[in-house]
mmCIF file of C-alpha atoms in Angstrom:
data_model
loop_
_atom_site.group_PDB
_atom_site.id
_atom_site.type_symbol
_atom_site.label_atom_id
_atom_site.label_comp_id
_atom_site.label_asym_id
_atom_site.label_seq_id
_atom_site.Cartn_x
_atom_site.Cartn_y
_atom_site.Cartn_z
ATOM 1 C CA UNK A 1 -28.974 14.417 -55.107
ATOM 2 C CA UNK A 2 -29.860 10.944 -53.853
ATOM 3 C CA UNK A 3 -27.175 9.496 -55.965
ATOM 4 C CA UNK A 4 -24.546 11.815 -54.548
ATOM 5 C CA UNK A 5 -25.844 10.761 -50.963
ATOM 6 C CA UNK A 6 -25.231 7.207 -51.937
ATOM 7 C CA UNK A 7 -21.899 7.828 -53.167
ATOM 8 C CA UNK A 8 -20.815 9.529 -49.829
ATOM 9 C CA UNK A 9 -22.393 6.594 -47.868
ATOM 10 C CA UNK A 10 -20.481 3.981 -49.992
ATOM 11 C CA UNK A 11 -17.031 5.947 -49.547
ATOM 12 C CA UNK A 12 -17.629 6.065 -45.763
ATOM 13 C CA UNK A 13 -18.148 2.319 -45.635
ATOM 14 C CA UNK A 14 -14.932 1.469 -47.514
ATOM 15 C CA UNK A 15 -11.720 0.723 -45.738
ATOM 16 C CA UNK A 16 -9.107 3.380 -46.186
ATOM 17 C CA UNK A 17 -6.484 2.493 -48.857
ATOM 18 C CA UNK A 18 -3.467 0.679 -47.716
ATOM 19 C CA UNK A 19 -0.042 1.982 -48.394
ATOM 20 C CA UNK A 20 1.880 0.187 -51.043
ATOM 21 C CA UNK A 21 5.254 -1.427 -50.269
ATOM 22 C CA UNK A 22 6.908 -1.488 -46.796
ATOM 23 C CA UNK A 23 7.444 1.602 -44.794
ATOM 24 C CA UNK A 24 10.785 1.944 -43.340
ATOM 25 C CA UNK A 25 11.268 4.152 -40.334
ATOM 26 C CA UNK A 26 14.670 5.525 -39.603
ATOM 27 C CA UNK A 27 16.403 3.425 -36.841
ATOM 28 C CA UNK A 28 16.568 5.520 -33.742
ATOM 29 C CA UNK A 29 19.922 6.883 -32.966
ATOM 30 C CA UNK A 30 21.299 6.320 -29.449
ATOM 31 C CA UNK A 31 21.719 9.287 -27.199
ATOM 32 C CA UNK A 32 25.086 8.207 -26.770
ATOM 33 C CA UNK A 33 25.909 8.567 -30.407
ATOM 34 C CA UNK A 34 24.348 12.067 -30.393
ATOM 35 C CA UNK A 35 26.213 13.051 -27.314
ATOM 36 C CA UNK A 36 29.420 12.137 -28.956
ATOM 37 C CA UNK A 37 28.692 13.965 -32.014
ATOM 38 C CA UNK A 38 28.847 16.933 -29.936
ATOM 39 C CA UNK A 39 32.577 16.476 -29.272
ATOM 40 C CA UNK A 40 32.572 16.260 -25.590
ATOM 41 C CA UNK A 41 36.153 16.934 -23.994
ATOM 42 C CA UNK A 42 38.051 14.436 -22.029
ATOM 43 C CA UNK A 43 38.928 15.258 -18.502
ATOM 44 C CA UNK A 44 42.094 13.675 -16.948
ATOM 45 C CA UNK A 45 41.980 15.281 -13.332
ATOM 46 C CA UNK A 46 45.208 16.906 -13.784
ATOM 47 C CA UNK A 47 43.960 20.432 -14.327
ATOM 48 C CA UNK A 48 43.283 23.376 -12.007
ATOM 49 C CA UNK A 49 39.930 23.394 -10.110
ATOM 50 C CA UNK A 50 38.782 26.361 -12.622
ATOM 51 C CA UNK A 51 39.623 24.002 -15.514
ATOM 52 C CA UNK A 52 37.409 21.387 -13.803
ATOM 53 C CA UNK A 53 34.659 23.601 -13.510
ATOM 54 C CA UNK A 54 34.873 24.844 -17.147
ATOM 55 C CA UNK A 55 34.949 21.169 -18.193
ATOM 56 C CA UNK A 56 31.807 20.474 -16.103
ATOM 57 C CA UNK A 57 29.840 23.379 -17.602
ATOM 58 C CA UNK A 58 30.857 22.244 -21.058
ATOM 59 C CA UNK A 59 29.491 18.833 -20.189
ATOM 60 C CA UNK A 60 26.216 20.102 -19.064
ATOM 61 C CA UNK A 61 25.643 22.063 -22.134
ATOM 62 C CA UNK A 62 26.353 19.093 -24.306
ATOM 63 C CA UNK A 63 24.184 16.818 -22.095
ATOM 64 C CA UNK A 64 21.286 19.407 -22.411
ATOM 65 C CA UNK A 65 21.538 19.288 -26.223
ATOM 66 C CA UNK A 66 21.103 15.500 -26.195
ATOM 67 C CA UNK A 67 18.200 15.660 -23.703
ATOM 68 C CA UNK A 68 19.491 12.902 -21.510
ATOM 69 C CA UNK A 69 18.010 11.446 -18.443
ATOM 70 C CA UNK A 70 19.693 12.049 -15.156
ATOM 71 C CA UNK A 71 21.297 8.635 -15.231
ATOM 72 C CA UNK A 72 22.346 9.010 -18.698
ATOM 73 C CA UNK A 73 24.121 12.135 -17.793
ATOM 74 C CA UNK A 74 26.124 10.323 -15.171
ATOM 75 C CA UNK A 75 27.080 7.628 -17.453
ATOM 76 C CA UNK A 76 28.038 9.820 -20.315
ATOM 77 C CA UNK A 77 30.051 12.126 -18.139
ATOM 78 C CA UNK A 78 31.966 9.400 -16.582
ATOM 79 C CA UNK A 79 32.676 8.213 -20.210
ATOM 80 C CA UNK A 80 34.828 11.317 -20.776
ATOM 81 C CA UNK A 81 36.976 10.881 -17.559
ATOM 82 C CA UNK A 82 40.340 9.267 -17.989
ATOM 83 C CA UNK A 83 43.435 8.734 -15.821
ATOM 84 C CA UNK A 84 43.207 10.448 -12.214
ATOM 85 C CA UNK A 85 39.665 11.668 -13.002
ATOM 86 C CA UNK A 86 38.524 8.164 -13.699
ATOM 87 C CA UNK A 87 40.279 6.989 -10.449
ATOM 88 C CA UNK A 88 38.375 9.563 -8.408
ATOM 89 C CA UNK A 89 35.103 8.404 -9.800
ATOM 90 C CA UNK A 90 35.896 4.689 -9.147
ATOM 91 C CA UNK A 91 36.634 5.664 -5.555
ATOM 92 C CA UNK A 92 33.465 7.739 -5.451
ATOM 93 C CA UNK A 93 31.379 4.885 -6.758
ATOM 94 C CA UNK A 94 33.002 2.205 -4.405
ATOM 95 C CA UNK A 95 31.866 4.350 -1.304
ATOM 96 C CA UNK A 96 28.248 4.232 -2.466
ATOM 97 C CA UNK A 97 25.729 1.926 -1.277
ATOM 98 C CA UNK A 98 24.015 1.772 -4.676
ATOM 99 C CA UNK A 99 26.147 3.544 -7.434
ATOM 100 C CA UNK A 100 23.516 3.205 -10.057
ATOM 101 C CA UNK A 101 21.212 5.574 -7.808
ATOM 102 C CA UNK A 102 23.876 8.263 -8.204
ATOM 103 C CA UNK A 103 22.188 11.502 -9.576
ATOM 104 C CA UNK A 104 23.883 13.935 -11.864
ATOM 105 C CA UNK A 105 23.586 16.534 -9.154
ATOM 106 C CA UNK A 106 25.083 14.368 -6.441
ATOM 107 C CA UNK A 107 28.030 13.685 -9.056
ATOM 108 C CA UNK A 108 28.418 17.129 -9.871
ATOM 109 C CA UNK A 109 28.517 18.177 -6.175
ATOM 110 C CA UNK A 110 31.259 15.355 -5.530
ATOM 111 C CA UNK A 111 33.166 16.567 -8.552
#
């Protein structure tokens, strides 16, 4: 019994074994890459208001999947604007005191 107790004490005093070889963690994938993998649609601003609303709902679903921050939601959504829609955003941004502070809710309301 005493021998068993001594072995237990010795084991507790020994440092834990080190892992052999380097441990490679997978590099974190960017949220933008994950977002683009959802194949978000492009919006050019030439569609009807109902098409615009459908596009926004689709974007919101895709943004939710990628668990974006509020600022990322704005940036990723703007990436999908082209033509007249991008011109609209540039005008919106130009009228703001701090464009970087634009929330997604403010963007959506203005849209």
